[in-house]
Short mmCIF file of C-alpha atoms in Angstrom, two decimals:
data_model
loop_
_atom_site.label_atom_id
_atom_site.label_comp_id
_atom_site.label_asym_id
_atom_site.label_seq_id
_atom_site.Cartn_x
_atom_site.Cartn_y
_atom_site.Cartn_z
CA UNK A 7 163.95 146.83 50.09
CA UNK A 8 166.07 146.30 53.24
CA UNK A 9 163.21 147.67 55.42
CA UNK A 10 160.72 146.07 53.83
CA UNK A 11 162.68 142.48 54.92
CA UNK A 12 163.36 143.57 58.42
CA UNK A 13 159.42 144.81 59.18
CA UNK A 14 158.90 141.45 57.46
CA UNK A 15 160.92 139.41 59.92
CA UNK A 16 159.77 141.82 62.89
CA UNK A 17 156.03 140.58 61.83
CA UNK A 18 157.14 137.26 61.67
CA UNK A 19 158.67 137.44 64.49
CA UNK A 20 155.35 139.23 66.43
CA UNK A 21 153.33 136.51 65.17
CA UNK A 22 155.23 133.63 65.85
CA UNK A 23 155.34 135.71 69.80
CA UNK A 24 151.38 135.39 69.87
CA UNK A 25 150.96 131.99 67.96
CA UNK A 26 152.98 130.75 70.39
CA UNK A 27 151.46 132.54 73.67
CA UNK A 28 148.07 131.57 72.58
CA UNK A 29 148.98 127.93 72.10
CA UNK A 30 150.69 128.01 75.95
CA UNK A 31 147.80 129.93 77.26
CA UNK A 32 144.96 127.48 76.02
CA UNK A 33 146.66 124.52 76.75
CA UNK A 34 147.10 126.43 80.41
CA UNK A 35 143.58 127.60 80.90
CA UNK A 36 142.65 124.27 79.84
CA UNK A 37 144.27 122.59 82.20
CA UNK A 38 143.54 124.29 85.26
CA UNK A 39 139.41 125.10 84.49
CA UNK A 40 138.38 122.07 82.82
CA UNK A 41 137.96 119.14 85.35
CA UNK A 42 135.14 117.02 84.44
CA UNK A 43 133.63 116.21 81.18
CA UNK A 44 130.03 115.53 82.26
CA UNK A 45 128.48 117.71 79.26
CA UNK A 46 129.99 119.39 75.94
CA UNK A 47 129.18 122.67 77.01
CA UNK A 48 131.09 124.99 79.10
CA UNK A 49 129.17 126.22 82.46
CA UNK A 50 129.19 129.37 84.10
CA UNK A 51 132.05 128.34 86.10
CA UNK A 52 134.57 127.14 83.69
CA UNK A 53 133.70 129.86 81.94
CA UNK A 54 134.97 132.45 84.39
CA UNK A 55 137.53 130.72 85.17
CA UNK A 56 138.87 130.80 81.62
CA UNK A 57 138.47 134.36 81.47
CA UNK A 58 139.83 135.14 84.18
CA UNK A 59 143.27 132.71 83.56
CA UNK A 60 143.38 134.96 79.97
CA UNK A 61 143.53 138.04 82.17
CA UNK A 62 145.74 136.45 84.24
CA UNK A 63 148.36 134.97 81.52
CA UNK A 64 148.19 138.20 79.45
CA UNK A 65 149.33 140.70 82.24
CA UNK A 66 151.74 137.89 83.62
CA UNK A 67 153.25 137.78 80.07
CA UNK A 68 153.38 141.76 80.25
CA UNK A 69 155.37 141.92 83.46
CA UNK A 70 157.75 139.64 82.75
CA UNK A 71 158.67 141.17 79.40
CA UNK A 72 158.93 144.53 81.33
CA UNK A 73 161.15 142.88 83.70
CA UNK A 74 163.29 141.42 80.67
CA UNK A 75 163.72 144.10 79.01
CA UNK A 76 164.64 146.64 82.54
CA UNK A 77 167.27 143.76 82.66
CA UNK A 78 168.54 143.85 79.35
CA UNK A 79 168.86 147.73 79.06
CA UNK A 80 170.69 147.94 82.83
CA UNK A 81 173.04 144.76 80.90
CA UNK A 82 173.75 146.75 77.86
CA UNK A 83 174.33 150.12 80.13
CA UNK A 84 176.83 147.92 82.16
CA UNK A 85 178.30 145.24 80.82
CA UNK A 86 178.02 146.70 77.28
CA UNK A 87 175.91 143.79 76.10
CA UNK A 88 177.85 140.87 77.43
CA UNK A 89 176.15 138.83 80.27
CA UNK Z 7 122.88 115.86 77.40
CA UNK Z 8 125.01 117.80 75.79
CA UNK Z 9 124.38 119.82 72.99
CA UNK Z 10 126.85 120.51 70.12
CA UNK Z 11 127.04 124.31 70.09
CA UNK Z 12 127.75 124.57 66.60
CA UNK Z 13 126.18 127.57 65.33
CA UNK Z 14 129.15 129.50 67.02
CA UNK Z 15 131.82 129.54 64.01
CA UNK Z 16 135.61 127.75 64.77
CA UNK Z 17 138.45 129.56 66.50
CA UNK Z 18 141.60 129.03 64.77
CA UNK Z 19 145.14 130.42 65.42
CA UNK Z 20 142.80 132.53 67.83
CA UNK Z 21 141.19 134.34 65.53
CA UNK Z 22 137.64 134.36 65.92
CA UNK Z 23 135.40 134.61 63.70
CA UNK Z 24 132.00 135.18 65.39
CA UNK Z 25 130.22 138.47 64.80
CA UNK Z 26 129.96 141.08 67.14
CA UNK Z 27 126.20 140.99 67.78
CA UNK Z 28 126.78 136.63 68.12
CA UNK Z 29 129.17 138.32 71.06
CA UNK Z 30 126.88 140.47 72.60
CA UNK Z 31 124.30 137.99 72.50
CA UNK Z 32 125.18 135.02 74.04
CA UNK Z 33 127.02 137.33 76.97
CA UNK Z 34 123.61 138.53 77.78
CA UNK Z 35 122.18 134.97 77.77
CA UNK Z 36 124.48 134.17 80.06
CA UNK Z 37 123.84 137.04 82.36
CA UNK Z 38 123.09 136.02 85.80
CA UNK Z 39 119.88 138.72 85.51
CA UNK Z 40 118.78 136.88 82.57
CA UNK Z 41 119.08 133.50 83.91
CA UNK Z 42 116.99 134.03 86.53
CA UNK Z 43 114.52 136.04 84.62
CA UNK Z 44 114.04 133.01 82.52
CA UNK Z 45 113.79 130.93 86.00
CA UNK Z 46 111.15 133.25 87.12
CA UNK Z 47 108.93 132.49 84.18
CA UNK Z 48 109.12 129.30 84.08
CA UNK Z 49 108.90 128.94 87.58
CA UNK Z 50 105.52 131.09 87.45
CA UNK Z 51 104.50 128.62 84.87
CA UNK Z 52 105.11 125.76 86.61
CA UNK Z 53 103.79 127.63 89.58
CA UNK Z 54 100.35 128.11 88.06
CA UNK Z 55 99.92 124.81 87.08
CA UNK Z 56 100.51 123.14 90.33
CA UNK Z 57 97.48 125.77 91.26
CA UNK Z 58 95.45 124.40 88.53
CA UNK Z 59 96.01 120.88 90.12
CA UNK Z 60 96.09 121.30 93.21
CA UNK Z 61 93.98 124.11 93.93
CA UNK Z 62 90.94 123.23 91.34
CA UNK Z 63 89.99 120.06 93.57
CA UNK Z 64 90.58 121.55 96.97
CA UNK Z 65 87.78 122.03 99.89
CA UNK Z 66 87.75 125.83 99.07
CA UNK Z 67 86.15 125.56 95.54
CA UNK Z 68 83.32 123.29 97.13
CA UNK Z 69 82.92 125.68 99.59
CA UNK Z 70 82.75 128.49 97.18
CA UNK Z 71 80.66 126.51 95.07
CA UNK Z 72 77.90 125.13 97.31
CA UNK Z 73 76.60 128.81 98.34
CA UNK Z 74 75.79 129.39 94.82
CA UNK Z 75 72.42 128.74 92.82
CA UNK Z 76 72.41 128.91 89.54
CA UNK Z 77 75.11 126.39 87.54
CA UNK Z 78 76.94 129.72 85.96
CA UNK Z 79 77.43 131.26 89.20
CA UNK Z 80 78.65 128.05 90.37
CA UNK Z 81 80.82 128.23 87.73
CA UNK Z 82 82.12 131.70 88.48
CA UNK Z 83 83.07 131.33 92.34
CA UNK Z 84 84.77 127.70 91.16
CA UNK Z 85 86.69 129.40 88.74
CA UNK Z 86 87.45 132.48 90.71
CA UNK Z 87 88.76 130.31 93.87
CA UNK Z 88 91.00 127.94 91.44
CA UNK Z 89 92.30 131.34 89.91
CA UNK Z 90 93.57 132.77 93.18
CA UNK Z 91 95.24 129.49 94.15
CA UNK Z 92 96.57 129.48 90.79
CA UNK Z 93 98.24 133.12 91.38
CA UNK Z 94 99.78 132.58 94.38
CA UNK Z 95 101.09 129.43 93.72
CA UNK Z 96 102.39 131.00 90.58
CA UNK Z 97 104.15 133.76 93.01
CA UNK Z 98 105.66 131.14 94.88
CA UNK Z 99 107.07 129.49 92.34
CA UNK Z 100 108.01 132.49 90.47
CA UNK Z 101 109.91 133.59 93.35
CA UNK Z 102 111.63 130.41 93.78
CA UNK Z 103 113.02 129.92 90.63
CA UNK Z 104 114.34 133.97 89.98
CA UNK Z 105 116.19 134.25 93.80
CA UNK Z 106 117.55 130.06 93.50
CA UNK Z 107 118.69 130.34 89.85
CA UNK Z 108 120.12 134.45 89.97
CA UNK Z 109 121.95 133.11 93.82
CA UNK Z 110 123.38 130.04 92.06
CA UNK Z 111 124.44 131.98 89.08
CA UNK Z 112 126.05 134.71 91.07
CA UNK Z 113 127.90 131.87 93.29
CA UNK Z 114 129.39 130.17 90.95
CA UNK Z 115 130.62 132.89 88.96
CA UNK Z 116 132.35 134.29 91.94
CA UNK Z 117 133.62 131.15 93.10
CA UNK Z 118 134.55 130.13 89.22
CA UNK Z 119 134.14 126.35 90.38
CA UNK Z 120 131.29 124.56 89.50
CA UNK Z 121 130.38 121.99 92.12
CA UNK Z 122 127.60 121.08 93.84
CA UNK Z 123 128.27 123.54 96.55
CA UNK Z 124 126.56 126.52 94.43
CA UNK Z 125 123.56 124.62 94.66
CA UNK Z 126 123.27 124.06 98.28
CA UNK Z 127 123.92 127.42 99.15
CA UNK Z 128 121.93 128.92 96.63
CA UNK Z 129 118.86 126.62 98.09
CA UNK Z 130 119.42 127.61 101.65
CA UNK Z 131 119.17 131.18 101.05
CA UNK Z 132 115.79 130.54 98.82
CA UNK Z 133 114.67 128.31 101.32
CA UNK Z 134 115.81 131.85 103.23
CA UNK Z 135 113.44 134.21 101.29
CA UNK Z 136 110.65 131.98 100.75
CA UNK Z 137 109.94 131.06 104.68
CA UNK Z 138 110.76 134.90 105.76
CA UNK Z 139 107.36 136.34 105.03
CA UNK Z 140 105.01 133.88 107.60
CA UNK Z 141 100.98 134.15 106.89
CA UNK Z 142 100.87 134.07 110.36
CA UNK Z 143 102.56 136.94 112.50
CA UNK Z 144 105.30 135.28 114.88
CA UNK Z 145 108.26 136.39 117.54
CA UNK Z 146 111.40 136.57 115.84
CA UNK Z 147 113.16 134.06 116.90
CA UNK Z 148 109.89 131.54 115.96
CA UNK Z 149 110.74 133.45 112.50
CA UNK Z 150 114.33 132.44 112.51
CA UNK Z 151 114.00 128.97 113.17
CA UNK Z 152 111.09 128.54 110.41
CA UNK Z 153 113.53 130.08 108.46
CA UNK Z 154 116.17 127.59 108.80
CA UNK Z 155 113.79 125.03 108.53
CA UNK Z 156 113.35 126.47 105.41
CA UNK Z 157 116.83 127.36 104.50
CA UNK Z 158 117.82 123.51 105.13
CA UNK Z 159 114.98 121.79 103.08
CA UNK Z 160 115.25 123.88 100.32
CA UNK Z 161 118.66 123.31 100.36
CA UNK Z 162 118.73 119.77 100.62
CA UNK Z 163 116.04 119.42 97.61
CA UNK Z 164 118.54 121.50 95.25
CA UNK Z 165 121.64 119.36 96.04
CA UNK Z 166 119.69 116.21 95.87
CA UNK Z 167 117.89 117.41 92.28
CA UNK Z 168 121.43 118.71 91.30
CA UNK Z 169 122.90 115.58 91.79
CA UNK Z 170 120.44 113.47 90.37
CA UNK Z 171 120.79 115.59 87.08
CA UNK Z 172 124.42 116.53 86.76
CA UNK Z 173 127.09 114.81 89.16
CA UNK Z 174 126.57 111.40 88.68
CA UNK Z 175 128.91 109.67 86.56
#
């Protein structure tokens, strides 16, 4: 029963991780691709762009967690958790 | 001018629920080969129609005609001289629209801006590839500068019909 709750919370936890990236990341993307509002439809343009800020946000949001977490196992190995 | 694109189903909590084949679909619509495919028929279309016009009422069907006797061979060398100008405008045209509408496409998806820049380069290079085969043979550098001269109208009639049609506020 005690595992069950903590892979509970660990999904909770992993979806409140990606709820929250994708809200950032649209509101992002949004931002920087979207200038004019001529017509409802996106054009080829805007439409690369927001692919490419996805690609972008994802792999920035992958090397920053890397770098995290190199930092917080070097901070446990020295410092024995205490920074 | 815009059209609701409802069909596609909603995207919550980015979860989307469009089918795969939806997907694959509309990413091949919006294929720069099948853009200007599309461009290319239309444009041979369009192409043969300004023959039709055009080319139905010019000197060369009277002069096709007039050597003729009976009215059904009149008929024929009418029809036959309105079809050729109707074919090679078609080519023209045809030609136009695939090598303006794949350049544009191509442009715009490298630059990922869309502006009215695409446009104008996209025209100058059809303008380009339209001028670069003369009826006439000529010197190269007669070549080049006929082909700027085409490079630079063509240009200038995309930017101005792009304008006209999406920039203006």
């Amino acid at each position: 029963m005690a595992t069950n709750q903590s892979a509970l919370d660990a999904a909770k936890t992993e979806m409140n991780f990606y709820a929250d990236m994708f809200n950032k990341m649209a509101d992002q993307c949004f931002k920087k691709c979207i200038p004019k509002y001529n017509e409802g439809d996106l054009n080829t343009g805007e439409m690369v762009c927001v692919d490419r800020c996805v690609a972008k946000y994802f792999e920035v949001t992958q090397k920053v967690g890397e770098v995290l977490q190199g930092s917080m196992q070097s901070g446990f190995q020295a410092g024995g958790g205490n920074r | 001018m815009s059209s609701n694109n409802h069909h596609h189903s909603m995207v919550t909590s980015g979860i989307s629920t469009r089918s795969k084949e939806e997907i694959i679909i509309e990413r091949a619509m919006e294929s720069c080969l099948f853009k200007s495919m599309m461009s290319g028929v239309a444009g041979g279309l369009f192409g043969s129609l300004m023959g039709l016009v055009f080319g139905g009422y010019s000197s060369a069907v009277d002069t096709a005609v007039e050597t003729q006797g009976t009215v059904k061979q009149k008929w024929l060398a009418g029809s036959r001289v309105a079809k050729n100008a109707c074919v090679r405008q078609a080519k023209t045209f045809a030609l136009w629209g695939t090598v303006y509408s794949g350049t544009e496409c191509a442009i715009e998806k490298y630059r990922a801006k869309h502006d009215l820049w695409n446009s104008l380069v996209a025209g100058c290079i059809t303008g380009g590839v339209l001028t670069s085969q003369p009826k006439i043979p000529m010197g190269s550098k007669a070549r080049a500068t006929q082909m700027s001269v085409g490079c630079g109208g063509v240009a200038m009639f995309s930017l101005a019909l792009d304008y006209f049609l999406e920039h203006r506020e």
